[in-house]
XYZ file of C-alpha atoms in Angstrom:
158
model
C 114.314 124.336 98.464
C 112.415 121.398 96.541
C 110.719 121.658 92.869
C 107.865 124.109 93.317
C 104.621 121.990 92.960
C 103.249 121.045 89.929
C 99.831 123.164 89.147
C 96.618 120.759 89.157
C 94.271 124.462 88.283
C 92.201 124.009 84.043
C 94.533 127.310 82.714
C 97.989 125.194 83.573
C 97.746 121.210 82.872
C 99.497 118.475 85.255
C 102.973 117.500 82.470
C 101.132 114.097 80.653
C 104.067 112.531 82.568
C 102.467 113.106 86.130
C 99.002 112.692 84.729
C 100.197 108.884 82.685
C 101.241 108.333 86.386
C 98.131 109.120 88.445
C 96.162 107.365 85.964
C 98.337 103.894 86.156
C 98.018 104.622 90.143
C 93.490 104.915 90.033
C 93.733 102.490 87.146
C 96.052 99.317 89.360
C 94.980 100.930 92.413
C 99.078 101.971 92.989
C 102.265 103.232 91.255
C 105.660 102.518 93.489
C 108.544 104.871 92.697
C 106.242 107.107 90.800
C 106.562 110.448 90.746
C 103.662 112.305 91.369
C 105.531 115.800 93.126
C 102.687 118.119 93.284
C 99.267 116.398 92.304
C 96.478 117.139 93.612
C 94.811 113.864 94.954
C 91.895 115.560 96.797
C 89.515 113.613 97.676
C 90.201 109.851 96.419
C 89.955 106.453 97.519
C 92.814 104.642 97.384
C 92.556 102.079 100.349
C 95.376 99.576 100.172
C 97.002 101.632 97.096
C 100.421 100.391 96.261
C 102.929 103.843 97.078
C 105.791 102.805 98.103
C 108.870 104.434 97.195
C 106.887 107.683 95.428
C 107.352 111.168 95.895
C 104.202 112.742 96.844
C 105.589 115.955 98.247
C 103.944 119.153 97.998
C 100.522 116.806 96.690
C 97.721 117.699 97.993
C 95.572 114.296 99.731
C 93.074 116.165 101.307
C 90.257 114.417 102.452
C 91.999 111.401 100.077
C 91.401 107.878 102.089
C 94.807 105.543 101.607
C 93.347 102.756 104.643
C 96.329 100.102 104.819
C 98.182 101.647 102.170
C 101.053 100.966 101.879
C 103.192 103.998 102.264
C 106.888 103.011 103.064
C 109.789 105.249 102.227
C 106.969 107.528 100.053
C 107.535 110.814 101.173
C 105.237 113.411 102.104
C 107.631 116.726 103.086
C 104.836 119.492 102.510
C 101.605 117.166 101.553
C 98.082 118.366 102.498
C 97.105 115.612 104.737
C 93.934 117.261 106.517
C 91.103 114.991 107.067
C 92.511 111.805 105.379
C 92.417 108.826 105.838
C 96.029 106.768 106.560
C 94.462 104.612 109.387
C 96.486 100.990 108.946
C 98.680 102.229 106.663
C 102.257 101.136 105.702
C 104.715 103.942 106.840
C 108.173 103.088 107.426
C 110.778 105.492 106.605
C 107.879 107.910 105.179
C 108.804 111.310 104.923
C 106.270 113.677 106.736
C 108.820 116.652 106.699
C 105.791 120.072 107.222
C 103.243 117.649 106.077
C 100.110 119.131 107.088
C 98.252 116.210 109.615
C 95.435 118.077 111.020
C 91.872 115.344 111.072
C 93.793 113.262 109.680
C 93.521 109.069 110.590
C 96.833 107.419 112.278
C 94.991 104.618 113.929
C 97.139 101.669 113.566
C 99.144 102.930 111.318
C 103.288 102.034 110.807
C 105.367 105.149 111.930
C 108.326 103.552 113.368
C 111.412 105.340 111.549
C 108.784 107.745 109.541
C 110.051 111.605 109.839
C 108.018 113.586 111.419
C 109.806 117.125 111.602
C 107.465 119.337 113.962
C 104.846 119.213 116.369
C 102.697 122.262 115.118
C 102.449 119.769 111.951
C 99.140 117.757 114.262
C 97.873 120.998 115.776
C 96.766 122.764 118.175
C 99.530 121.180 121.974
C 96.325 119.596 123.439
C 96.192 117.749 119.665
C 99.707 116.302 120.380
C 98.857 115.244 123.358
C 96.148 113.573 122.180
C 98.220 111.992 118.868
C 101.114 110.919 120.854
C 99.072 109.248 123.006
C 96.632 107.861 120.402
C 99.385 106.380 118.791
C 101.316 104.988 121.668
C 98.691 103.359 122.449
C 98.367 101.445 119.120
C 102.471 100.737 119.343
C 102.930 99.766 122.394
C 102.158 96.177 123.858
C 99.614 96.138 126.736
C 101.786 94.855 129.494
C 104.910 98.025 128.004
C 102.540 100.323 128.410
C 104.583 104.065 128.710
C 108.030 102.800 128.338
C 108.412 103.970 125.324
C 108.271 100.919 124.021
C 107.206 100.702 120.074
C 107.092 97.005 118.905
C 103.964 96.975 116.622
C 104.947 94.966 114.121
C 104.157 96.092 110.272
C 102.373 95.234 108.216
C 102.560 92.829 105.406
C 101.561 93.714 101.956
C 99.598 90.625 99.853
């Protein structure tokens, strides 16, 4: 079992290191390699943020916009991504084990190498089928639809 999620209620403030990393993330729109485990980042606009290699395990990212963000190698295990926007994000080798992905927009996201442990993370069977159809339509070249070939190029970070 990993570390207990950090509480973000007013009665229990975040540890100063985590608070400093959140401030850095907001000020610089990035915090590669930061430890933001359990942090409450719900509803933030983090479009194009660089969080590569960061630890966001157990973080609350519900409703957060991470469109075109660099999330390569990020630990998002047990994170709440309900309704988050990850359209066009680079999730190369990101760990989403146990993450809640209900209503998450992954359109155009780079998902090759991403760890998705449980289908139930996505929701009902119909949601899973829709997710897989959307994923395949965005990752397969038009002339190779249906052969499970994943040849989409990884996005380049500026």
